[in-house]
Amino acid sequence: MQVLKNNWWKIAGILLLVYVITGGLLFDVPMIDLLHETIRNIYFHVGMWFGMIFILFAGLVFSIRYLLRNDPSDDMKAYAAVLVGLLFGALGLLTGMIWAKFTWGSFWVNDPKLNGAVVGVLTYLAYVVLRGSVDDRDKKARLAAVYNVFAFVLFFIFIMIIPRLASASIHPGLEGNPALVPGDLDPRMRKVFFPAIAGWFIMAWWLFSVLYRTMRIHQKIEDITENS
Amino acid sequence: MAGEKMMVVVLLLLVIFLGIAVFLFYLERRLSASEKKLKQLEEKQREKLKK
């Protein structure tokens, strides 16, 4: 019973994604020119991308908290969040590329939205490189926290603002938020799309918590061996 | 025929996904055990330093 009490949200996440995989591939979807069955990718590609934004936002909160309280665990949490965000970002790009191949005939096209997305992900890769280039633990944490605040702002500009300024994008959802505006998404798809977002959010948080705990154990072992 | 093929794809994806979920639960159990051991080690070290 205690196990269920501690893990209910993980079980809920698993059930949601089992529903998304099943319903996402088997339920009816509207037949739209050019998209056809590939429209089902929205449950995975957009869901993972939202999961990435959610966990990167959590990373931003941890970085700000580190700058305010100077607690090293906040820095470690921010790092874990960014790594999970990068994983979701890579999966989001990959699912997008596969979709593009079948819809546009090419894995990548020179489009402001696509280019903005990849530059945004590269901004976060630079965060990982920055951490690796500094040895001093406190200095690394402070530098990384400050950079993470800028990285989130830059990321937001690259994926949300610049593509909307350039009106020539062929990527769906240029006007407003893709799939969230009323009337933008078919009601049949909403019953899978919203659970998909919740499921990917939970998955991102679960992976983050596992990664953070692993990092904390690694750090503690290092501290013990240094002290003994 | 196409429906049957789709079912195979869905089932395969479900097996892969549930496999990842089970692995994550297993990993969490191992992490909890390691955290417990580490806590004991830290307490021992603290006692050693006190002496």
PDB file of N, CA and C in Angstrom, chain A residues 107-205:
ATOM      1  N   PHE A 107      14.103  15.435 -44.386  1.00  0.00           N
ATOM      2  CA  PHE A 107      14.231  15.409 -42.928  1.00  0.00           C
ATOM      3  C   PHE A 107      14.339  16.817 -42.335  1.00  0.00           C
ATOM      4  N   TRP A 108      14.942  17.723 -43.097  1.00  0.00           N
ATOM      5  CA  TRP A 108      15.136  19.085 -42.585  1.00  0.00           C
ATOM      6  C   TRP A 108      14.911  20.089 -43.706  1.00  0.00           C
ATOM      7  N   VAL A 109      14.184  21.151 -43.430  1.00  0.00           N
ATOM      8  CA  VAL A 109      14.044  22.235 -44.407  1.00  0.00           C
ATOM      9  C   VAL A 109      14.500  23.527 -43.744  1.00  0.00           C
ATOM     10  N   ASN A 110      14.903  24.479 -44.566  1.00  0.00           N
ATOM     11  CA  ASN A 110      15.393  25.752 -44.019  1.00  0.00           C
ATOM     12  C   ASN A 110      14.185  26.606 -43.599  1.00  0.00           C
ATOM     13  N   ASP A 111      13.731  26.384 -42.379  1.00  0.00           N
ATOM     14  CA  ASP A 111      12.514  27.031 -41.885  1.00  0.00           C
ATOM     15  C   ASP A 111      12.838  27.722 -40.554  1.00  0.00           C
ATOM     16  N   PRO A 112      12.338  28.945 -40.342  1.00  0.00           N
ATOM     17  CA  PRO A 112      12.686  29.666 -39.105  1.00  0.00           C
ATOM     18  C   PRO A 112      12.300  28.912 -37.825  1.00  0.00           C
ATOM     19  N   LYS A 113      11.211  28.167 -37.864  1.00  0.00           N
ATOM     20  CA  LYS A 113      10.767  27.448 -36.664  1.00  0.00           C
ATOM     21  C   LYS A 113      11.708  26.266 -36.368  1.00  0.00           C
ATOM     22  N   LEU A 114      12.080  25.552 -37.398  1.00  0.00           N
ATOM     23  CA  LEU A 114      12.984  24.406 -37.222  1.00  0.00           C
ATOM     24  C   LEU A 114      14.374  24.871 -36.800  1.00  0.00           C
ATOM     25  N   ASN A 115      14.860  25.906 -37.493  1.00  0.00           N
ATOM     26  CA  ASN A 115      16.196  26.422 -37.153  1.00  0.00           C
ATOM     27  C   ASN A 115      16.214  26.990 -35.731  1.00  0.00           C
ATOM     28  N   GLY A 116      15.134  27.684 -35.370  1.00  0.00           N
ATOM     29  CA  GLY A 116      15.031  28.241 -34.017  1.00  0.00           C
ATOM     30  C   GLY A 116      15.065  27.136 -32.968  1.00  0.00           C
ATOM     31  N   ALA A 117      14.379  26.034 -33.265  1.00  0.00           N
ATOM     32  CA  ALA A 117      14.331  24.911 -32.317  1.00  0.00           C
ATOM     33  C   ALA A 117      15.714  24.312 -32.104  1.00  0.00           C
ATOM     34  N   VAL A 118      16.435  24.118 -33.208  1.00  0.00           N
ATOM     35  CA  VAL A 118      17.753  23.487 -33.068  1.00  0.00           C
ATOM     36  C   VAL A 118      18.758  24.441 -32.396  1.00  0.00           C
ATOM     37  N   VAL A 119      18.653  25.737 -32.683  1.00  0.00           N
ATOM     38  CA  VAL A 119      19.552  26.709 -32.029  1.00  0.00           C
ATOM     39  C   VAL A 119      19.226  26.764 -30.526  1.00  0.00           C
ATOM     40  N   GLY A 120      17.928  26.667 -30.203  1.00  0.00           N
ATOM     41  CA  GLY A 120      17.519  26.649 -28.789  1.00  0.00           C
ATOM     42  C   GLY A 120      18.109  25.466 -28.053  1.00  0.00           C
ATOM     43  N   VAL A 121      18.063  24.295 -28.680  1.00  0.00           N
ATOM     44  CA  VAL A 121      18.630  23.094 -28.050  1.00  0.00           C
ATOM     45  C   VAL A 121      20.154  23.243 -27.918  1.00  0.00           C
ATOM     46  N   LEU A 122      20.790  23.831 -28.941  1.00  0.00           N
ATOM     47  CA  LEU A 122      22.243  24.046 -28.887  1.00  0.00           C
ATOM     48  C   LEU A 122      22.614  24.990 -27.739  1.00  0.00           C
ATOM     49  N   THR A 123      21.734  25.956 -27.454  1.00  0.00           N
ATOM     50  CA  THR A 123      21.974  26.893 -26.341  1.00  0.00           C
ATOM     51  C   THR A 123      22.099  26.100 -25.030  1.00  0.00           C
ATOM     52  N   TYR A 124      21.255  25.085 -24.892  1.00  0.00           N
ATOM     53  CA  TYR A 124      21.309  24.267 -23.677  1.00  0.00           C
ATOM     54  C   TYR A 124      22.487  23.292 -23.697  1.00  0.00           C
ATOM     55  N   LEU A 125      22.907  22.857 -24.902  1.00  0.00           N
ATOM     56  CA  LEU A 125      24.104  22.015 -24.981  1.00  0.00           C
ATOM     57  C   LEU A 125      25.316  22.807 -24.493  1.00  0.00           C
ATOM     58  N   ALA A 126      25.306  24.113 -24.798  1.00  0.00           N
ATOM     59  CA  ALA A 126      26.408  24.984 -24.346  1.00  0.00           C
ATOM     60  C   ALA A 126      26.452  25.043 -22.816  1.00  0.00           C
ATOM     61  N   TYR A 127      25.297  24.911 -22.172  1.00  0.00           N
ATOM     62  CA  TYR A 127      25.228  24.894 -20.698  1.00  0.00           C
ATOM     63  C   TYR A 127      26.022  23.698 -20.163  1.00  0.00           C
ATOM     64  N   VAL A 128      25.845  22.537 -20.811  1.00  0.00           N
ATOM     65  CA  VAL A 128      26.543  21.322 -20.384  1.00  0.00           C
ATOM     66  C   VAL A 128      28.056  21.492 -20.600  1.00  0.00           C
ATOM     67  N   VAL A 129      28.422  22.082 -21.755  1.00  0.00           N
ATOM     68  CA  VAL A 129      29.843  22.304 -22.060  1.00  0.00           C
ATOM     69  C   VAL A 129      30.441  23.269 -21.033  1.00  0.00           C
ATOM     70  N   LEU A 130      29.685  24.321 -20.705  1.00  0.00           N
ATOM     71  CA  LEU A 130      30.157  25.316 -19.729  1.00  0.00           C
ATOM     72  C   LEU A 130      30.437  24.652 -18.380  1.00  0.00           C
ATOM     73  N   ARG A 131      29.538  23.777 -17.945  1.00  0.00           N
ATOM     74  CA  ARG A 131      29.730  23.085 -16.659  1.00  0.00           C
ATOM     75  C   ARG A 131      30.995  22.239 -16.680  1.00  0.00           C
ATOM     76  N   GLY A 132      31.231  21.591 -17.829  1.00  0.00           N
ATOM     77  CA  GLY A 132      32.393  20.718 -17.950  1.00  0.00           C
ATOM     78  C   GLY A 132      33.709  21.474 -17.996  1.00  0.00           C
ATOM     79  N   SER A 133      33.645  22.775 -18.287  1.00  0.00           N
ATOM     80  CA  SER A 133      34.892  23.536 -18.464  1.00  0.00           C
ATOM     81  C   SER A 133      35.367  24.201 -17.174  1.00  0.00           C
ATOM     82  N   VAL A 134      34.580  24.126 -16.103  1.00  0.00           N
ATOM     83  CA  VAL A 134      34.986  24.756 -14.835  1.00  0.00           C
ATOM     84  C   VAL A 134      35.172  23.666 -13.779  1.00  0.00           C
ATOM     85  N   ASP A 135      36.324  23.695 -13.057  1.00  0.00           N
ATOM     86  CA  ASP A 135      36.611  22.657 -12.061  1.00  0.00           C
ATOM     87  C   ASP A 135      36.052  22.996 -10.682  1.00  0.00           C
ATOM     88  N   ASP A 136      36.211  24.254 -10.287  1.00  0.00           N
ATOM     89  CA  ASP A 136      35.780  24.659  -8.947  1.00  0.00           C
ATOM     90  C   ASP A 136      34.252  24.497  -8.805  1.00  0.00           C
ATOM     91  N   ARG A 137      33.835  23.748  -7.766  1.00  0.00           N
ATOM     92  CA  ARG A 137      32.426  23.380  -7.636  1.00  0.00           C
ATOM     93  C   ARG A 137      31.495  24.598  -7.466  1.00  0.00           C
ATOM     94  N   ASP A 138      31.880  25.534  -6.582  1.00  0.00           N
ATOM     95  CA  ASP A 138      31.029  26.711  -6.332  1.00  0.00           C
ATOM     96  C   ASP A 138      30.945  27.613  -7.561  1.00  0.00           C
ATOM     97  N   LYS A 139      32.135  27.812  -8.160  1.00  0.00           N
ATOM     98  CA  LYS A 139      32.210  28.685  -9.342  1.00  0.00           C
ATOM     99  C   LYS A 139      31.353  28.097 -10.475  1.00  0.00           C
ATOM    100  N   LYS A 140      31.494  26.781 -10.635  1.00  0.00           N
ATOM    101  CA  LYS A 140      30.732  26.081 -11.683  1.00  0.00           C
ATOM    102  C   LYS A 140      29.225  26.264 -11.460  1.00  0.00           C
ATOM    103  N   ALA A 141      28.795  26.072 -10.210  1.00  0.00           N
ATOM    104  CA  ALA A 141      27.371  26.162  -9.890  1.00  0.00           C
ATOM    105  C   ALA A 141      26.841  27.577 -10.151  1.00  0.00           C
ATOM    106  N   ARG A 142      27.618  28.583  -9.725  1.00  0.00           N
ATOM    107  CA  ARG A 142      27.164  29.971  -9.894  1.00  0.00           C
ATOM    108  C   ARG A 142      27.093  30.357 -11.375  1.00  0.00           C
ATOM    109  N   LEU A 143      28.181  30.016 -12.097  1.00  0.00           N
ATOM    110  CA  LEU A 143      28.214  30.328 -13.545  1.00  0.00           C
ATOM    111  C   LEU A 143      27.073  29.631 -14.283  1.00  0.00           C
ATOM    112  N   ALA A 144      26.884  28.345 -13.949  1.00  0.00           N
ATOM    113  CA  ALA A 144      25.849  27.556 -14.632  1.00  0.00           C
ATOM    114  C   ALA A 144      24.457  28.117 -14.337  1.00  0.00           C
ATOM    115  N   ALA A 145      24.237  28.532 -13.085  1.00  0.00           N
ATOM    116  CA  ALA A 145      22.923  29.068 -12.713  1.00  0.00           C
ATOM    117  C   ALA A 145      22.615  30.351 -13.485  1.00  0.00           C
ATOM    118  N   VAL A 146      23.629  31.235 -13.561  1.00  0.00           N
ATOM    119  CA  VAL A 146      23.425  32.503 -14.290  1.00  0.00           C
ATOM    120  C   VAL A 146      23.179  32.200 -15.770  1.00  0.00           C
ATOM    121  N   TYR A 147      23.999  31.276 -16.334  1.00  0.00           N
ATOM    122  CA  TYR A 147      23.837  30.955 -17.750  1.00  0.00           C
ATOM    123  C   TYR A 147      22.465  30.341 -18.019  1.00  0.00           C
ATOM    124  N   ASN A 148      22.001  29.501 -17.072  1.00  0.00           N
ATOM    125  CA  ASN A 148      20.715  28.819 -17.274  1.00  0.00           C
ATOM    126  C   ASN A 148      19.553  29.818 -17.377  1.00  0.00           C
ATOM    127  N   VAL A 149      19.641  30.898 -16.601  1.00  0.00           N
ATOM    128  CA  VAL A 149      18.592  31.931 -16.673  1.00  0.00           C
ATOM    129  C   VAL A 149      18.583  32.542 -18.078  1.00  0.00           C
ATOM    130  N   PHE A 150      19.791  32.875 -18.585  1.00  0.00           N
ATOM    131  CA  PHE A 150      19.886  33.449 -19.936  1.00  0.00           C
ATOM    132  C   PHE A 150      19.463  32.431 -20.994  1.00  0.00           C
ATOM    133  N   ALA A 151      19.856  31.158 -20.766  1.00  0.00           N
ATOM    134  CA  ALA A 151      19.543  30.107 -21.751  1.00  0.00           C
ATOM    135  C   ALA A 151      18.034  29.961 -21.924  1.00  0.00           C
ATOM    136  N   PHE A 152      17.291  30.038 -20.821  1.00  0.00           N
ATOM    137  CA  PHE A 152      15.835  29.871 -20.936  1.00  0.00           C
ATOM    138  C   PHE A 152      15.220  31.038 -21.705  1.00  0.00           C
ATOM    139  N   VAL A 153      15.698  32.234 -21.412  1.00  0.00           N
ATOM    140  CA  VAL A 153      15.178  33.421 -22.119  1.00  0.00           C
ATOM    141  C   VAL A 153      15.505  33.302 -23.619  1.00  0.00           C
ATOM    142  N   LEU A 154      16.761  32.928 -23.915  1.00  0.00           N
ATOM    143  CA  LEU A 154      17.177  32.774 -25.320  1.00  0.00           C
ATOM    144  C   LEU A 154      16.347  31.694 -26.015  1.00  0.00           C
ATOM    145  N   PHE A 155      16.161  30.582 -25.303  1.00  0.00           N
ATOM    146  CA  PHE A 155      15.395  29.457 -25.846  1.00  0.00           C
ATOM    147  C   PHE A 155      13.977  29.902 -26.215  1.00  0.00           C
ATOM    148  N   PHE A 156      13.380  30.665 -25.301  1.00  0.00           N
ATOM    149  CA  PHE A 156      12.030  31.177 -25.519  1.00  0.00           C
ATOM    150  C   PHE A 156      11.996  32.074 -26.764  1.00  0.00           C
ATOM    151  N   ILE A 157      13.027  32.927 -26.896  1.00  0.00           N
ATOM    152  CA  ILE A 157      13.100  33.824 -28.063  1.00  0.00           C
ATOM    153  C   ILE A 157      13.248  33.006 -29.348  1.00  0.00           C
ATOM    154  N   PHE A 158      14.129  31.981 -29.302  1.00  0.00           N
ATOM    155  CA  PHE A 158      14.394  31.182 -30.505  1.00  0.00           C
ATOM    156  C   PHE A 158      13.186  30.357 -30.958  1.00  0.00           C
ATOM    157  N   ILE A 159      12.432  29.815 -29.986  1.00  0.00           N
ATOM    158  CA  ILE A 159      11.339  28.923 -30.427  1.00  0.00           C
ATOM    159  C   ILE A 159       9.979  29.611 -30.490  1.00  0.00           C
ATOM    160  N   MET A 160       9.806  30.719 -29.767  1.00  0.00           N
ATOM    161  CA  MET A 160       8.480  31.339 -29.733  1.00  0.00           C
ATOM    162  C   MET A 160       8.402  32.684 -30.465  1.00  0.00           C
ATOM    163  N   ILE A 161       9.433  33.508 -30.320  1.00  0.00           N
ATOM    164  CA  ILE A 161       9.317  34.872 -30.849  1.00  0.00           C
ATOM    165  C   ILE A 161       9.834  34.991 -32.287  1.00  0.00           C
ATOM    166  N   ILE A 162      11.090  34.550 -32.518  1.00  0.00           N
ATOM    167  CA  ILE A 162      11.683  34.717 -33.866  1.00  0.00           C
ATOM    168  C   ILE A 162      10.836  34.019 -34.949  1.00  0.00           C
ATOM    169  N   PRO A 163      10.387  32.748 -34.726  1.00  0.00           N
ATOM    170  CA  PRO A 163       9.580  32.113 -35.787  1.00  0.00           C
ATOM    171  C   PRO A 163       8.280  32.863 -36.079  1.00  0.00           C
ATOM    172  N   ARG A 164       7.735  33.556 -35.073  1.00  0.00           N
ATOM    173  CA  ARG A 164       6.476  34.287 -35.291  1.00  0.00           C
ATOM    174  C   ARG A 164       6.709  35.615 -36.013  1.00  0.00           C
ATOM    175  N   LEU A 165       7.930  36.127 -35.886  1.00  0.00           N
ATOM    176  CA  LEU A 165       8.265  37.365 -36.613  1.00  0.00           C
ATOM    177  C   LEU A 165       8.454  37.056 -38.095  1.00  0.00           C
ATOM    178  N   ALA A 166       9.050  35.864 -38.351  1.00  0.00           N
ATOM    179  CA  ALA A 166       9.229  35.459 -39.754  1.00  0.00           C
ATOM    180  C   ALA A 166       7.957  34.751 -40.197  1.00  0.00           C
ATOM    181  N   SER A 167       7.217  35.361 -41.099  1.00  0.00           N
ATOM    182  CA  SER A 167       5.902  34.810 -41.451  1.00  0.00           C
ATOM    183  C   SER A 167       5.991  33.706 -42.501  1.00  0.00           C
ATOM    184  N   ALA A 168       7.194  33.315 -42.895  1.00  0.00           N
ATOM    185  CA  ALA A 168       7.322  32.375 -44.022  1.00  0.00           C
ATOM    186  C   ALA A 168       7.458  30.915 -43.589  1.00  0.00           C
ATOM    187  N   SER A 169       7.165  30.609 -42.326  1.00  0.00           N
ATOM    188  CA  SER A 169       7.349  29.229 -41.863  1.00  0.00           C
ATOM    189  C   SER A 169       6.258  28.308 -42.408  1.00  0.00           C
ATOM    190  N   ILE A 170       6.673  27.075 -42.779  1.00  0.00           N
ATOM    191  CA  ILE A 170       5.676  26.108 -43.251  1.00  0.00           C
ATOM    192  C   ILE A 170       5.282  25.148 -42.117  1.00  0.00           C
ATOM    193  N   HIS A 171       5.911  25.303 -40.969  1.00  0.00           N
ATOM    194  CA  HIS A 171       5.613  24.443 -39.814  1.00  0.00           C
ATOM    195  C   HIS A 171       4.208  24.765 -39.294  1.00  0.00           C
ATOM    196  N   PRO A 172       3.396  23.742 -38.950  1.00  0.00           N
ATOM    197  CA  PRO A 172       2.052  24.027 -38.425  1.00  0.00           C
ATOM    198  C   PRO A 172       2.115  24.788 -37.104  1.00  0.00           C
ATOM    199  N   GLY A 173       1.060  25.572 -36.842  1.00  0.00           N
ATOM    200  CA  GLY A 173       0.938  26.274 -35.561  1.00  0.00           C
ATOM    201  C   GLY A 173       1.729  27.561 -35.490  1.00  0.00           C
ATOM    202  N   LEU A 174       1.861  28.237 -36.606  1.00  0.00           N
ATOM    203  CA  LEU A 174       2.611  29.505 -36.585  1.00  0.00           C
ATOM    204  C   LEU A 174       1.821  30.590 -35.861  1.00  0.00           C
ATOM    205  N   GLU A 175       0.485  30.502 -35.991  1.00  0.00           N
ATOM    206  CA  GLU A 175      -0.342  31.504 -35.317  1.00  0.00           C
ATOM    207  C   GLU A 175      -0.719  30.968 -33.941  1.00  0.00           C
ATOM    208  N   GLY A 176      -0.340  31.660 -32.892  1.00  0.00           N
ATOM    209  CA  GLY A 176      -0.697  31.266 -31.527  1.00  0.00           C
ATOM    210  C   GLY A 176       0.024  30.005 -31.092  1.00  0.00           C
ATOM    211  N   ASN A 177      -0.554  29.314 -30.103  1.00  0.00           N
ATOM    212  CA  ASN A 177       0.060  28.095 -29.591  1.00  0.00           C
ATOM    213  C   ASN A 177      -0.475  26.887 -30.353  1.00  0.00           C
ATOM    214  N   PRO A 178       0.407  26.090 -30.951  1.00  0.00           N
ATOM    215  CA  PRO A 178      -0.061  24.958 -31.734  1.00  0.00           C
ATOM    216  C   PRO A 178      -0.907  24.017 -30.886  1.00  0.00           C
ATOM    217  N   ALA A 179      -2.083  23.677 -31.373  1.00  0.00           N
ATOM    218  CA  ALA A 179      -2.973  22.671 -30.782  1.00  0.00           C
ATOM    219  C   ALA A 179      -3.658  23.104 -29.485  1.00  0.00           C
ATOM    220  N   LEU A 180      -3.365  24.289 -28.979  1.00  0.00           N
ATOM    221  CA  LEU A 180      -3.985  24.699 -27.719  1.00  0.00           C
ATOM    222  C   LEU A 180      -5.117  25.700 -27.925  1.00  0.00           C
ATOM    223  N   VAL A 181      -5.106  26.411 -29.048  1.00  0.00           N
ATOM    224  CA  VAL A 181      -6.137  27.404 -29.314  1.00  0.00           C
ATOM    225  C   VAL A 181      -7.459  26.682 -29.621  1.00  0.00           C
ATOM    226  N   PRO A 182      -8.600  27.121 -29.002  1.00  0.00           N
ATOM    227  CA  PRO A 182      -9.880  26.461 -29.286  1.00  0.00           C
ATOM    228  C   PRO A 182     -10.170  26.479 -30.793  1.00  0.00           C
ATOM    229  N   GLY A 183     -10.563  25.347 -31.321  1.00  0.00           N
ATOM    230  CA  GLY A 183     -10.866  25.266 -32.744  1.00  0.00           C
ATOM    231  C   GLY A 183      -9.663  24.890 -33.589  1.00  0.00           C
ATOM    232  N   ASP A 184      -8.469  24.919 -32.986  1.00  0.00           N
ATOM    233  CA  ASP A 184      -7.237  24.600 -33.710  1.00  0.00           C
ATOM    234  C   ASP A 184      -7.075  23.088 -33.876  1.00  0.00           C
ATOM    235  N   LEU A 185      -7.589  22.345 -32.890  1.00  0.00           N
ATOM    236  CA  LEU A 185      -7.425  20.893 -32.903  1.00  0.00           C
ATOM    237  C   LEU A 185      -8.792  20.214 -32.892  1.00  0.00           C
ATOM    238  N   ASP A 186      -8.917  19.182 -33.724  1.00  0.00           N
ATOM    239  CA  ASP A 186     -10.181  18.438 -33.804  1.00  0.00           C
ATOM    240  C   ASP A 186     -10.531  17.847 -32.424  1.00  0.00           C
ATOM    241  N   PRO A 187     -11.815  17.935 -32.000  1.00  0.00           N
ATOM    242  CA  PRO A 187     -12.205  17.413 -30.675  1.00  0.00           C
ATOM    243  C   PRO A 187     -11.843  15.942 -30.475  1.00  0.00           C
ATOM    244  N   ARG A 188     -11.829  15.137 -31.558  1.00  0.00           N
ATOM    245  CA  ARG A 188     -11.463  13.722 -31.452  1.00  0.00           C
ATOM    246  C   ARG A 188     -10.001  13.580 -30.999  1.00  0.00           C
ATOM    247  N   MET A 189      -9.193  14.550 -31.411  1.00  0.00           N
ATOM    248  CA  MET A 189      -7.769  14.471 -31.072  1.00  0.00           C
ATOM    249  C   MET A 189      -7.483  15.014 -29.672  1.00  0.00           C
ATOM    250  N   ARG A 190      -8.352  15.917 -29.217  1.00  0.00           N
ATOM    251  CA  ARG A 190      -8.151  16.503 -27.889  1.00  0.00           C
ATOM    252  C   ARG A 190      -8.155  15.457 -26.783  1.00  0.00           C
ATOM    253  N   LYS A 191      -9.009  14.415 -26.954  1.00  0.00           N
ATOM    254  CA  LYS A 191      -9.123  13.408 -25.886  1.00  0.00           C
ATOM    255  C   LYS A 191      -7.853  12.551 -25.771  1.00  0.00           C
ATOM    256  N   VAL A 192      -6.978  12.639 -26.753  1.00  0.00           N
ATOM    257  CA  VAL A 192      -5.681  11.949 -26.634  1.00  0.00           C
ATOM    258  C   VAL A 192      -4.567  12.971 -26.386  1.00  0.00           C
ATOM    259  N   PHE A 193      -4.710  14.142 -27.004  1.00  0.00           N
ATOM    260  CA  PHE A 193      -3.634  15.137 -26.926  1.00  0.00           C
ATOM    261  C   PHE A 193      -3.396  15.644 -25.492  1.00  0.00           C
ATOM    262  N   PHE A 194      -4.465  15.970 -24.774  1.00  0.00           N
ATOM    263  CA  PHE A 194      -4.284  16.501 -23.411  1.00  0.00           C
ATOM    264  C   PHE A 194      -3.718  15.449 -22.445  1.00  0.00           C
ATOM    265  N   PRO A 195      -4.241  14.193 -22.480  1.00  0.00           N
ATOM    266  CA  PRO A 195      -3.576  13.169 -21.655  1.00  0.00           C
ATOM    267  C   PRO A 195      -2.102  12.976 -22.048  1.00  0.00           C
ATOM    268  N   ALA A 196      -1.805  13.155 -23.366  1.00  0.00           N
ATOM    269  CA  ALA A 196      -0.416  13.003 -23.821  1.00  0.00           C
ATOM    270  C   ALA A 196       0.480  14.039 -23.145  1.00  0.00           C
ATOM    271  N   ILE A 197       0.016  15.287 -23.092  1.00  0.00           N
ATOM    272  CA  ILE A 197       0.825  16.346 -22.457  1.00  0.00           C
ATOM    273  C   ILE A 197       1.066  15.987 -20.985  1.00  0.00           C
ATOM    274  N   ALA A 198      -0.023  15.579 -20.275  1.00  0.00           N
ATOM    275  CA  ALA A 198       0.122  15.223 -18.856  1.00  0.00           C
ATOM    276  C   ALA A 198       1.098  14.048 -18.699  1.00  0.00           C
ATOM    277  N   GLY A 199       0.958  13.044 -19.563  1.00  0.00           N
ATOM    278  CA  GLY A 199       1.821  11.863 -19.498  1.00  0.00           C
ATOM    279  C   GLY A 199       3.281  12.190 -19.714  1.00  0.00           C
ATOM    280  N   TRP A 200       3.565  13.034 -20.715  1.00  0.00           N
ATOM    281  CA  TRP A 200       4.969  13.403 -20.986  1.00  0.00           C
ATOM    282  C   TRP A 200       5.536  14.289 -19.878  1.00  0.00           C
ATOM    283  N   PHE A 201       4.701  15.128 -19.282  1.00  0.00           N
ATOM    284  CA  PHE A 201       5.143  15.952 -18.131  1.00  0.00           C
ATOM    285  C   PHE A 201       5.586  15.025 -16.984  1.00  0.00           C
ATOM    286  N   ILE A 202       4.728  14.035 -16.690  1.00  0.00           N
ATOM    287  CA  ILE A 202       5.039  13.117 -15.585  1.00  0.00           C
ATOM    288  C   ILE A 202       6.312  12.322 -15.891  1.00  0.00           C
ATOM    289  N   MET A 203       6.434  11.872 -17.141  1.00  0.00           N
ATOM    290  CA  MET A 203       7.618  11.102 -17.539  1.00  0.00           C
ATOM    291  C   MET A 203       8.887  11.933 -17.377  1.00  0.00           C
ATOM    292  N   ALA A 204       8.796  13.207 -17.781  1.00  0.00           N
ATOM    293  CA  ALA A 204       9.960  14.101 -17.669  1.00  0.00           C
ATOM    294  C   ALA A 204      10.341  14.274 -16.192  1.00  0.00           C
ATOM    295  N   TRP A 205       9.334  14.456 -15.339  1.00  0.00           N
ATOM    296  CA  TRP A 205       9.611  14.671 -13.906  1.00  0.00           C
ATOM    297  C   TRP A 205      10.174  13.408 -13.271  1.00  0.00           C
TER     298      TRP A 205
END
